[in-house]
């Protein structure tokens, strides 16, 4: 009998420090029940070394290498400093070394009171890219939730849900960071894999809410907010896998909707002359999100149209094909 195998395994939390720690007074500036969280798909952020798992266009490029990588690091760190979030989640980092390099650039050039003293990274073994986190607040209980679908004859390489906890003033926020299957190969063909990833997230969120936790989900879902299932007006229903189909999920609130039911403008991803909202913040349990939307005041996007200044391998310029999105989280 074929079945679905859920994989949950622990990975080590990366804790970084440099110089003196911020003083207590400095910590109290950002340590409250409200924190600012930002998520950004930073677009194929490979380091300058050829490890064999990089995308073919990087391996074949004559320009890709240490020099291009360092320039990208500088630009990314300038963005992180300008956005000034308490917790910064990034998709498409190649490995934990890239996260350490980002930290070191920030540590050497920035106010130590705003230092990101905590970090975490997670990805599946053999994957090209993973999810990295920088935080000014303590992180804990990092887990990576993977999925193997034995009922399918073949399965593409799927990225896991990275779970971690943010601690502040004795309160805990549970965060689930996602990077679902892209539409490369066709939206209809790949949709079933996003459905499976949705089922993993739904399982995780439901379990956390039952335990009374404050929950936030974020990441690049490669699915527009309008393409999710809905319940109770604008509430999103993260579906579970039951009796051979996807249904009866857990209800979460989306940050894309305003009180009048309209959507925040612009979206986070610009494709074929149209805005999409494939990067998301969802909250559940005792967590609430406010002031959610894309970050548009920076060199990473056009000042007039807000279209992202995507990274171009052919000249090494640009930032990402996604906009960063952020929100205030209360828990």
GROMACS .gro file of C-alpha atoms in nm:
model
  331
    1UNK     CA    1   0.000   0.000   0.000
    2UNK     CA    2   0.141   0.335  -0.100
    3UNK     CA    3   0.137   0.618   0.149
    4UNK     CA    4   0.268   0.962   0.230
    5UNK     CA    5   0.579   0.990   0.441
    6UNK     CA    6   0.607   1.300   0.657
    7UNK     CA    7   0.965   1.386   0.746
    8UNK     CA    8   1.041   1.608   1.044
    9UNK     CA    9   1.401   1.643   1.149
   10UNK     CA   10   1.607   1.878   1.359
   11UNK     CA   11   1.889   2.096   1.233
   12UNK     CA   12   2.129   2.310   1.432
   13UNK     CA   13   2.054   2.676   1.492
   14UNK     CA   14   2.326   2.908   1.376
   15UNK     CA   15   2.402   3.172   1.638
   16UNK     CA   16   2.638   3.447   1.531
   17UNK     CA   17   2.802   3.720   1.732
   18UNK     CA   18   3.064   3.984   1.672
   19UNK     CA   19   3.209   4.233   1.914
   20UNK     CA   20   3.010   4.343   2.217
   21UNK     CA   21   2.645   4.252   2.244
   22UNK     CA   22   2.387   4.533   2.231
   23UNK     CA   23   2.315   4.671   2.577
   24UNK     CA   24   1.992   4.602   2.757
   25UNK     CA   25   1.852   4.945   2.679
   26UNK     CA   26   1.912   4.889   2.308
   27UNK     CA   27   1.737   4.554   2.317
   28UNK     CA   28   1.428   4.704   2.477
   29UNK     CA   29   1.388   4.933   2.177
   30UNK     CA   30   1.276   4.645   1.960
   31UNK     CA   31   1.178   4.380   2.213
   32UNK     CA   32   0.802   4.420   2.261
   33UNK     CA   33   0.490   4.228   2.174
   34UNK     CA   34   0.502   4.393   1.830
   35UNK     CA   35   0.791   4.322   1.593
   36UNK     CA   36   0.856   4.397   1.228
   37UNK     CA   37   0.909   4.089   1.011
   38UNK     CA   38   1.020   4.100   0.647
   39UNK     CA   39   1.031   3.824   0.389
   40UNK     CA   40   1.224   3.840   0.062
   41UNK     CA   41   1.296   3.593  -0.214
   42UNK     CA   42   1.644   3.725  -0.299
   43UNK     CA   43   1.664   3.533  -0.631
   44UNK     CA   44   1.926   3.261  -0.680
   45UNK     CA   45   2.177   3.395  -0.426
   46UNK     CA   46   2.466   3.158  -0.490
   47UNK     CA   47   2.809   3.214  -0.341
   48UNK     CA   48   3.115   3.247  -0.564
   49UNK     CA   49   3.216   2.879  -0.540
   50UNK     CA   50   3.120   2.598  -0.776
   51UNK     CA   51   2.996   2.316  -0.552
   52UNK     CA   52   2.814   2.128  -0.825
   53UNK     CA   53   2.461   2.195  -0.705
   54UNK     CA   54   2.422   2.542  -0.858
   55UNK     CA   55   2.186   2.615  -1.145
   56UNK     CA   56   2.344   2.545  -1.482
   57UNK     CA   57   2.335   2.908  -1.599
   58UNK     CA   58   2.563   3.005  -1.311
   59UNK     CA   59   2.810   2.725  -1.375
   60UNK     CA   60   2.824   2.814  -1.743
   61UNK     CA   61   2.860   3.189  -1.685
   62UNK     CA   62   3.203   3.346  -1.732
   63UNK     CA   63   3.105   3.637  -1.506
   64UNK     CA   64   2.979   3.443  -1.206
   65UNK     CA   65   3.238   3.412  -0.931
   66UNK     CA   66   3.370   3.567  -0.613
   67UNK     CA   67   3.373   3.927  -0.739
   68UNK     CA   68   3.009   3.920  -0.855
   69UNK     CA   69   2.906   3.749  -0.533
   70UNK     CA   70   3.069   4.015  -0.314
   71UNK     CA   71   2.897   4.291  -0.507
   72UNK     CA   72   2.562   4.120  -0.460
   73UNK     CA   73   2.635   4.087  -0.088
   74UNK     CA   74   2.702   4.458  -0.059
   75UNK     CA   75   2.380   4.548  -0.236
   76UNK     CA   76   2.171   4.304  -0.031
   77UNK     CA   77   2.315   4.430   0.298
   78UNK     CA   78   2.239   4.788   0.200
   79UNK     CA   79   1.877   4.681   0.149
   80UNK     CA   80   1.861   4.497   0.482
   81UNK     CA   81   1.994   4.804   0.664
   82UNK     CA   82   1.744   5.034   0.493
   83UNK     CA   83   1.444   4.809   0.560
   84UNK     CA   84   1.552   4.770   0.925
   85UNK     CA   85   1.335   4.471   1.023
   86UNK     CA   86   1.356   4.284   1.353
   87UNK     CA   87   1.337   3.947   1.175
   88UNK     CA   88   1.445   3.906   0.813
   89UNK     CA   89   1.352   3.585   0.625
   90UNK     CA   90   1.514   3.510   0.288
   91UNK     CA   91   1.441   3.246   0.025
   92UNK     CA   92   1.697   3.122  -0.231
   93UNK     CA   93   2.019   3.144  -0.030
   94UNK     CA   94   2.259   2.872  -0.140
   95UNK     CA   95   2.390   2.771   0.202
   96UNK     CA   96   2.459   2.880   0.560
   97UNK     CA   97   2.792   3.033   0.452
   98UNK     CA   98   2.601   3.297   0.256
   99UNK     CA   99   2.401   3.379   0.568
  100UNK     CA  100   2.724   3.416   0.768
  101UNK     CA  101   2.869   3.643   0.499
  102UNK     CA  102   2.558   3.863   0.512
  103UNK     CA  103   2.592   3.886   0.888
  104UNK     CA  104   2.962   3.971   0.870
  105UNK     CA  105   2.899   4.251   0.622
  106UNK     CA  106   2.630   4.395   0.850
  107UNK     CA  107   2.846   4.348   1.160
  108UNK     CA  108   3.138   4.538   1.008
  109UNK     CA  109   2.943   4.829   0.872
  110UNK     CA  110   2.645   4.892   1.101
  111UNK     CA  111   2.534   5.017   1.440
  112UNK     CA  112   2.595   4.732   1.685
  113UNK     CA  113   2.274   4.813   1.872
  114UNK     CA  114   2.087   4.696   1.563
  115UNK     CA  115   2.295   4.385   1.518
  116UNK     CA  116   2.126   4.065   1.401
  117UNK     CA  117   2.273   3.844   1.672
  118UNK     CA  118   2.077   3.533   1.577
  119UNK     CA  119   2.040   3.340   1.256
  120UNK     CA  120   1.913   3.011   1.119
  121UNK     CA  121   1.930   2.823   0.790
  122UNK     CA  122   1.748   2.522   0.655
  123UNK     CA  123   1.722   2.323   0.334
  124UNK     CA  124   1.694   1.965   0.214
  125UNK     CA  125   2.012   1.770   0.152
  126UNK     CA  126   2.116   1.804  -0.211
  127UNK     CA  127   1.901   2.110  -0.278
  128UNK     CA  128   2.050   2.408  -0.456
  129UNK     CA  129   1.889   2.673  -0.236
  130UNK     CA  130   1.737   2.710   0.108
  131UNK     CA  131   1.584   2.953   0.354
  132UNK     CA  132   1.787   3.181   0.581
  133UNK     CA  133   1.680   3.391   0.879
  134UNK     CA  134   1.844   3.687   1.054
  135UNK     CA  135   1.700   3.810   1.382
  136UNK     CA  136   1.769   4.063   1.654
  137UNK     CA  137   1.562   3.849   1.888
  138UNK     CA  138   1.652   3.503   2.019
  139UNK     CA  139   1.561   3.210   1.795
  140UNK     CA  140   1.489   2.856   1.905
  141UNK     CA  141   1.340   2.516   1.822
  142UNK     CA  142   1.438   2.515   1.455
  143UNK     CA  143   1.280   2.228   1.262
  144UNK     CA  144   1.260   2.143   0.893
  145UNK     CA  145   0.945   1.968   0.768
  146UNK     CA  146   1.000   1.771   0.449
  147UNK     CA  147   0.769   1.559   0.237
  148UNK     CA  148   0.803   1.239   0.036
  149UNK     CA  149   0.492   1.138  -0.159
  150UNK     CA  150   0.513   0.763  -0.217
  151UNK     CA  151   0.180   0.754  -0.399
  152UNK     CA  152   0.342   0.931  -0.696
  153UNK     CA  153   0.572   0.751  -0.940
  154UNK     CA  154   0.813   1.043  -0.945
  155UNK     CA  155   0.852   1.352  -0.734
  156UNK     CA  156   1.040   1.673  -0.810
  157UNK     CA  157   1.281   1.811  -0.554
  158UNK     CA  158   1.056   1.996  -0.308
  159UNK     CA  159   1.172   2.252  -0.055
  160UNK     CA  160   1.080   2.204   0.312
  161UNK     CA  161   0.886   2.421   0.553
  162UNK     CA  162   1.136   2.577   0.793
  163UNK     CA  163   0.992   2.628   1.141
  164UNK     CA  164   1.150   2.842   1.413
  165UNK     CA  165   1.048   3.034   1.723
  166UNK     CA  166   1.113   3.400   1.802
  167UNK     CA  167   1.135   3.488   2.171
  168UNK     CA  168   1.047   3.832   2.306
  169UNK     CA  169   0.967   3.944   2.662
  170UNK     CA  170   0.871   3.592   2.762
  171UNK     CA  171   0.643   3.550   2.461
  172UNK     CA  172   0.696   3.307   2.174
  173UNK     CA  173   0.608   3.352   1.807
  174UNK     CA  174   0.616   3.040   1.590
  175UNK     CA  175   0.713   3.112   1.229
  176UNK     CA  176   0.676   2.878   0.931
  177UNK     CA  177   0.889   2.989   0.634
  178UNK     CA  178   0.796   2.847   0.293
  179UNK     CA  179   0.921   2.823  -0.063
  180UNK     CA  180   0.671   2.619  -0.263
  181UNK     CA  181   0.721   2.456  -0.601
  182UNK     CA  182   0.754   2.705  -0.887
  183UNK     CA  183   0.532   2.701  -1.196
  184UNK     CA  184   0.827   2.610  -1.415
  185UNK     CA  185   0.712   2.319  -1.633
  186UNK     CA  186   0.353   2.443  -1.639
  187UNK     CA  187   0.111   2.576  -1.378
  188UNK     CA  188  -0.134   2.286  -1.407
  189UNK     CA  189   0.137   2.020  -1.400
  190UNK     CA  190   0.305   2.164  -1.092
  191UNK     CA  191  -0.010   2.259  -0.900
  192UNK     CA  192  -0.042   1.921  -0.732
  193UNK     CA  193   0.298   1.968  -0.570
  194UNK     CA  194   0.200   2.306  -0.430
  195UNK     CA  195  -0.111   2.132  -0.297
  196UNK     CA  196   0.107   1.879  -0.117
  197UNK     CA  197   0.321   2.158   0.027
  198UNK     CA  198   0.004   2.334   0.139
  199UNK     CA  199  -0.100   2.016   0.319
  200UNK     CA  200   0.234   2.007   0.505
  201UNK     CA  201   0.191   2.368   0.615
  202UNK     CA  202  -0.172   2.310   0.714
  203UNK     CA  203  -0.066   2.015   0.929
  204UNK     CA  204   0.204   2.225   1.100
  205UNK     CA  205  -0.021   2.526   1.161
  206UNK     CA  206  -0.310   2.317   1.291
  207UNK     CA  207  -0.082   2.140   1.537
  208UNK     CA  208   0.067   2.470   1.658
  209UNK     CA  209  -0.273   2.638   1.701
  210UNK     CA  210  -0.408   2.341   1.897
  211UNK     CA  211  -0.114   2.392   2.135
  212UNK     CA  212  -0.211   2.757   2.184
  213UNK     CA  213   0.079   2.907   1.990
  214UNK     CA  214   0.096   3.240   1.809
  215UNK     CA  215   0.166   3.154   1.444
  216UNK     CA  216   0.289   3.342   1.138
  217UNK     CA  217   0.346   3.182   0.796
  218UNK     CA  218   0.555   3.359   0.535
  219UNK     CA  219   0.757   3.295   0.221
  220UNK     CA  220   0.729   3.256  -0.154
  221UNK     CA  221   0.426   3.034  -0.216
  222UNK     CA  222   0.438   3.059  -0.596
  223UNK     CA  223   0.060   3.091  -0.580
  224UNK     CA  224  -0.129   3.418  -0.605
  225UNK     CA  225  -0.338   3.507  -0.303
  226UNK     CA  226  -0.655   3.489  -0.517
  227UNK     CA  227  -0.577   3.127  -0.607
  228UNK     CA  228  -0.603   2.999  -0.250
  229UNK     CA  229  -0.922   2.854  -0.106
  230UNK     CA  230  -1.118   3.088   0.116
  231UNK     CA  231  -1.353   3.060   0.412
  232UNK     CA  232  -1.523   3.324   0.627
  233UNK     CA  233  -1.486   3.608   0.378
  234UNK     CA  234  -1.120   3.694   0.322
  235UNK     CA  235  -0.978   3.423   0.546
  236UNK     CA  236  -0.757   3.174   0.365
  237UNK     CA  237  -0.817   2.803   0.413
  238UNK     CA  238  -0.493   2.604   0.411
  239UNK     CA  239  -0.620   2.266   0.295
  240UNK     CA  240  -0.528   1.927   0.434
  241UNK     CA  241  -0.503   1.597   0.249
  242UNK     CA  242  -0.803   1.382   0.341
  243UNK     CA  243  -0.957   1.079   0.172
  244UNK     CA  244  -0.752   1.126  -0.144
  245UNK     CA  245  -0.824   1.496  -0.192
  246UNK     CA  246  -0.730   1.833  -0.049
  247UNK     CA  247  -1.001   1.984   0.172
  248UNK     CA  248  -1.109   2.082   0.524
  249UNK     CA  249  -0.806   2.291   0.614
  250UNK     CA  250  -0.708   2.535   0.885
  251UNK     CA  251  -0.820   2.898   0.864
  252UNK     CA  252  -0.556   3.176   0.858
  253UNK     CA  253  -0.570   3.550   0.798
  254UNK     CA  254  -0.388   3.702   0.502
  255UNK     CA  255  -0.201   4.030   0.517
  256UNK     CA  256  -0.285   4.119   0.155
  257UNK     CA  257  -0.644   4.222   0.227
  258UNK     CA  258  -0.748   4.564   0.352
  259UNK     CA  259  -1.048   4.609   0.581
  260UNK     CA  260  -1.273   4.692   0.286
  261UNK     CA  261  -1.180   4.364   0.114
  262UNK     CA  262  -0.955   4.519  -0.151
  263UNK     CA  263  -0.596   4.412  -0.202
  264UNK     CA  264  -0.282   4.600  -0.099
  265UNK     CA  265  -0.106   4.759  -0.397
  266UNK     CA  266   0.121   4.677  -0.566
  267UNK     CA  267   0.189   4.303  -0.557
  268UNK     CA  268   0.523   4.140  -0.480
  269UNK     CA  269   0.608   3.985  -0.818
  270UNK     CA  270   0.571   4.136  -1.165
  271UNK     CA  271   0.521   3.883  -1.445
  272UNK     CA  272   0.406   3.933  -1.804
  273UNK     CA  273   0.309   4.295  -1.734
  274UNK     CA  274   0.089   4.201  -1.440
  275UNK     CA  275   0.130   4.210  -1.062
  276UNK     CA  276   0.107   3.888  -0.863
  277UNK     CA  277   0.092   3.838  -0.487
  278UNK     CA  278   0.276   3.510  -0.451
  279UNK     CA  279   0.475   3.617  -0.143
  280UNK     CA  280   0.258   3.606   0.166
  281UNK     CA  281   0.207   3.660   0.535
  282UNK     CA  282  -0.059   3.453   0.712
  283UNK     CA  283  -0.136   3.457   1.084
  284UNK     CA  284  -0.318   3.214   1.311
  285UNK     CA  285  -0.371   3.147   1.678
  286UNK     CA  286  -0.303   3.447   1.900
  287UNK     CA  287  -0.083   3.625   1.642
  288UNK     CA  288  -0.209   3.929   1.453
  289UNK     CA  289  -0.052   4.107   1.155
  290UNK     CA  290  -0.081   4.475   1.067
  291UNK     CA  291   0.051   4.716   0.803
  292UNK     CA  292   0.133   4.433   0.565
  293UNK     CA  293   0.261   4.503   0.216
  294UNK     CA  294   0.560   4.533  -0.019
  295UNK     CA  295   0.866   4.744   0.058
  296UNK     CA  296   0.896   4.990  -0.230
  297UNK     CA  297   1.125   5.264  -0.098
  298UNK     CA  298   1.464   5.145  -0.214
  299UNK     CA  299   1.694   5.082  -0.507
  300UNK     CA  300   1.561   4.727  -0.540
  301UNK     CA  301   1.264   4.856  -0.743
  302UNK     CA  302   1.176   5.126  -0.994
  303UNK     CA  303   1.086   5.447  -0.812
  304UNK     CA  304   0.778   5.511  -1.029
  305UNK     CA  305   0.638   5.171  -1.126
  306UNK     CA  306   0.772   4.975  -0.823
  307UNK     CA  307   0.869   4.691  -1.061
  308UNK     CA  308   1.153   4.492  -0.903
  309UNK     CA  309   1.507   4.549  -1.033
  310UNK     CA  310   1.576   4.180  -1.092
  311UNK     CA  311   1.926   4.038  -1.070
  312UNK     CA  312   2.079   3.984  -1.415
  313UNK     CA  313   2.352   3.724  -1.443
  314UNK     CA  314   2.480   3.858  -1.774
  315UNK     CA  315   2.602   4.181  -1.611
  316UNK     CA  316   2.585   4.109  -1.238
  317UNK     CA  317   2.353   4.403  -1.174
  318UNK     CA  318   2.019   4.423  -0.995
  319UNK     CA  319   1.870   4.279  -0.679
  320UNK     CA  320   1.580   4.035  -0.714
  321UNK     CA  321   1.273   3.963  -0.926
  322UNK     CA  322   1.060   3.985  -0.609
  323UNK     CA  323   0.983   4.278  -0.382
  324UNK     CA  324   1.043   4.237  -0.010
  325UNK     CA  325   0.719   4.224   0.188
  326UNK     CA  326   0.683   4.310   0.554
  327UNK     CA  327   0.433   4.336   0.835
  328UNK     CA  328   0.404   4.420   1.202
  329UNK     CA  329   0.331   4.109   1.407
  330UNK     CA  330   0.167   4.128   1.747
  331UNK     CA  331   0.176   3.826   1.975
   0.00000   0.00000   0.00000
